[in-house]
Amino acid sequence: MAEILVITVLIIAISLALLCIKLFVKKDGEFTSMHIHDSKAMKDRGIRCVLDQDKEARKNGKAY
């Protein structure tokens, strides 16, 4: 039981370290935004965030 716990903690620690390599190595490193409204490719395709679409529909009185 203790062996499984130690292995699990090691796997989690290694995973977190690998996820944070960019933060540790690169100066001013940060995770990129995964939001739709921050993606240039989505904007080019005309795809918008559902929250923005809902806000616009409510403003225009077309929300059902």
Backbone as a printed PyTorch tensor [residue, N CA C, xyz], in Angstrom:
tensor([[[  0.8210,  -1.1920,   0.0000],
         [  0.0000,   0.0000,   0.0000],
         [  0.8700,   1.2630,   0.0000]],

        [[  1.8920,   1.2630,   0.8100],
         [  2.7740,   2.4210,   0.8940],
         [  3.5480,   2.6120,  -0.4040]],

        [[  3.8920,   1.5050,  -1.0580],
         [  4.6150,   1.5820,  -2.3280],
         [  3.7750,   2.2750,  -3.3910]],

        [[  2.5120,   1.9410,  -3.4320],
         [  1.6000,   2.5420,  -4.4090],
         [  1.4490,   4.0360,  -4.1340]],

        [[  1.3740,   4.4120,  -2.8740],
         [  1.2560,   5.8150,  -2.5010],
         [  2.5000,   6.6050,  -2.9230]],

        [[  3.6690,   6.0330,  -2.6780],
         [  4.9200,   6.7050,  -3.0500],
         [  5.0240,   6.8410,  -4.5620]],

        [[  4.6790,   5.7920,  -5.2950],
         [  4.7270,   5.8330,  -6.7590],
         [  3.7520,   6.8760,  -7.2920]],

        [[  2.5700,   6.9370,  -6.7130],
         [  1.5580,   7.9040,  -7.1410],
         [  2.0350,   9.3360,  -6.9060]],

        [[  2.6080,   9.5840,  -5.7430],
         [  3.1020,  10.9220,  -5.4310],
         [  4.2440,  11.2910,  -6.3780]],

        [[  5.1230,  10.3640,  -6.6870],
         [  6.2150,  10.6200,  -7.6240],
         [  5.6950,  10.9360,  -9.0210]],

        [[  4.7120,  10.1910,  -9.4810],
         [  4.1390,  10.4370, -10.8050],
         [  3.5050,  11.8170, -10.8610]],

        [[  2.7860,  12.1890,  -9.8260],
         [  2.1540,  13.5050,  -9.7910],
         [  3.2040,  14.6100,  -9.7590]],

        [[  4.2570,  14.4280,  -8.9550],
         [  5.3170,  15.4380,  -8.8620],
         [  6.0410,  15.6040, -10.1950]],

        [[  6.3380,  14.5040, -10.8640],
         [  7.0080,  14.5740, -12.1660],
         [  6.1030,  15.2500, -13.1850]],

        [[  4.8220,  14.9290, -13.1660],
         [  3.8730,  15.5410, -14.1020],
         [  3.7910,  17.0460, -13.9010]],

        [[  3.7130,  17.4840, -12.6660],
         [  3.6620,  18.9200, -12.3880],
         [  4.9530,  19.6170, -12.8140]],

        [[  6.0770,  18.9710, -12.5790],
         [  7.3540,  19.5600, -12.9830],
         [  7.4230,  19.7000, -14.5010]],

        [[  6.9660,  18.6900, -15.2210],
         [  6.9830,  18.7670, -16.6830],
         [  6.0300,  19.8350, -17.2020]],

        [[  4.8880,  20.0020, -16.5560],
         [  3.9510,  21.0390, -16.9630],
         [  4.5130,  22.4390, -16.7250]],

        [[  5.3660,  22.5760, -15.7220],
         [  5.8640,  23.8950, -15.3410],
         [  7.2440,  24.2190, -15.9170]],

        [[  7.7730,  23.3920, -16.7920],
         [  9.1040,  23.6540, -17.3590],
         [  9.1550,  25.0260, -18.0120]],

        [[  8.1300,  25.3640, -18.7710],
         [  8.1010,  26.6650, -19.4410],
         [  8.1340,  27.8050, -18.4300]],

        [[  7.4680,  27.6230, -17.3040],
         [  7.4550,  28.6660, -16.2750],
         [  8.8150,  28.8180, -15.6170]],

        [[  9.5120,  27.7070, -15.4360],
         [ 10.8040,  27.7420, -14.7550],
         [ 11.9240,  28.2250, -15.6620]],

        [[ 11.9310,  27.8140, -16.9040],
         [ 13.0620,  28.0520, -17.8040],
         [ 12.9590,  29.4010, -18.5040]],

        [[ 11.8210,  29.7080, -19.0620],
         [ 11.6500,  30.9120, -19.8660],
         [ 11.4000,  32.1330, -18.9790]],

        [[ 12.0880,  33.2200, -19.2860],
         [ 11.8570,  34.4470, -18.5430],
         [ 10.4540,  34.9610, -18.8680]],

        [[  9.7180,  35.3450, -17.8580],
         [  8.3150,  35.7730, -17.9820],
         [  7.4580,  34.6840, -18.6170]],

        [[  7.8130,  33.4420, -18.3700],
         [  7.0410,  32.3270, -18.9200],
         [  5.6540,  32.2680, -18.3070]],

        [[  4.6780,  31.9400, -19.1110],
         [  3.3040,  31.8160, -18.6330],
         [  2.5610,  30.8560, -19.5410]],

        [[  1.4910,  30.3040, -19.0190],
         [  0.6610,  29.4260, -19.8230],
         [ -0.1720,  30.2760, -20.7700]],

        [[ -0.3200,  29.8200, -21.9950],
         [ -1.1310,  30.5620, -22.9590],
         [ -2.6080,  30.3790, -22.6330]],

        [[ -3.3840,  31.3620, -22.9810],
         [ -4.8170,  31.3260, -22.7170],
         [ -5.4960,  30.3320, -23.6440]],

        [[ -6.4100,  29.5770, -23.1060],
         [ -7.1520,  28.6000, -23.8850],
         [ -8.5820,  29.0770, -24.1760]],

        [[ -8.8730,  30.3290, -23.8500],
         [-10.2080,  30.8600, -24.0810],
         [-10.4130,  31.1660, -25.5600]],

        [[-11.6320,  30.9930, -26.0140],
         [-11.9620,  31.2000, -27.4180],
         [-11.7270,  32.6530, -27.8220]],

        [[-12.0760,  33.6010, -26.9630],
         [-11.9580,  35.0120, -27.3450],
         [-10.5050,  35.4740, -27.4390]],

        [[ -9.5620,  34.6660, -26.9600],
         [ -8.1470,  35.0160, -27.0600],
         [ -7.4560,  34.3540, -28.2520]],

        [[ -8.1600,  33.5140, -28.9840],
         [ -7.5640,  32.7660, -30.0800],
         [ -7.7640,  33.4930, -31.4150]],

        [[ -6.6600,  33.8100, -32.0760],
         [ -6.7360,  34.4990, -33.3650],
         [ -7.3880,  33.6080, -34.4210]],

        [[ -7.0750,  32.3090, -34.3980],
         [ -7.6470,  31.3810, -35.3760],
         [ -9.1690,  31.3240, -35.2510]],

        [[ -9.6760,  31.3330, -34.0340],
         [-11.1240,  31.2990, -33.8300],
         [-11.7600,  32.5980, -34.3000]],

        [[-11.0920,  33.7270, -34.0280],
         [-11.6170,  35.0150, -34.4840],
         [-11.6760,  35.0740, -35.9970]],

        [[-10.6480,  34.5430, -36.6530],
         [-10.6150,  34.5390, -38.1180],
         [-11.7610,  33.7220, -38.7050]],

        [[-12.1620,  32.6810, -38.0040],
         [-13.2610,  31.8330, -38.4800],
         [-14.6290,  32.3760, -38.0800]],

        [[-14.6390,  33.4180, -37.2560],
         [-15.9100,  34.0020, -36.8220],
         [-16.5390,  33.2660, -35.6530]],

        [[-15.7500,  32.4400, -34.9710],
         [-16.2570,  31.6860, -33.8230],
         [-16.0350,  32.5270, -32.5770]],

        [[-17.0980,  32.6740, -31.8010],
         [-17.0160,  33.5010, -30.6020],
         [-17.4140,  32.6960, -29.3810]],

        [[-17.1240,  33.2510, -28.2380],
         [-17.4470,  32.6250, -26.9640],
         [-18.9670,  32.6230, -26.7710]],

        [[-19.4820,  31.5480, -26.2200],
         [-20.9220,  31.4360, -26.0200],
         [-21.4170,  32.4960, -25.0370]],

        [[-20.5940,  32.8780, -24.0920],
         [-21.0100,  33.9200, -23.1440],
         [-21.1710,  35.2630, -23.8430]],

        [[-20.2660,  35.5680, -24.7710],
         [-20.3880,  36.8110, -25.5430],
         [-21.6180,  36.7760, -26.4350]],

        [[-21.8860,  35.6220, -27.0430],
         [-23.0660,  35.4880, -27.8970],
         [-24.3390,  35.6370, -27.0790]],

        [[-24.3710,  35.0600, -25.8780],
         [-25.5390,  35.1620, -25.0160],
         [-25.7660,  36.6080, -24.5790]],

        [[-24.6810,  37.2970, -24.2290],
         [-24.7860,  38.6960, -23.8120],
         [-25.3500,  39.5510, -24.9420]],

        [[-24.8750,  39.3210, -26.1610],
         [-25.3550,  40.0800, -27.3120],
         [-26.8250,  39.7700, -27.5960]],

        [[-27.2250,  38.5040, -27.4810],
         [-28.6110,  38.1240, -27.7270],
         [-29.5430,  38.7500, -26.6940]],

        [[-29.1140,  38.7700, -25.4500],
         [-29.9370,  39.3960, -24.4070],
         [-30.0650,  40.9030, -24.6360]],

        [[-28.9820,  41.5090, -25.0840],
         [-29.0040,  42.9530, -25.3470],
         [-29.9720,  43.2700, -26.4860]],

        [[-30.0270,  42.4030, -27.4980],
         [-30.9000,  42.6280, -28.6520],
         [-32.2960,  42.0540, -28.4590]],

        [[-32.5660,  41.4510, -27.3120],
         [-33.8800,  40.9060, -27.0110],
         [-34.1770,  39.6360, -27.7950]],

        [[-33.1330,  38.8930, -28.2100],
         [-33.3410,  37.6740, -28.9860],
         [-32.9590,  36.4190, -28.2080]],

        [[-32.7950,  36.5290, -26.9180],
         [-32.4670,  35.3680, -26.1020],
         [-33.7550,  34.6590, -25.7170]],

        [[-33.7840,  33.3600, -25.9010],
         [-34.9940,  32.5940, -25.5860],
         [-34.7210,  31.6030, -24.5030]]])
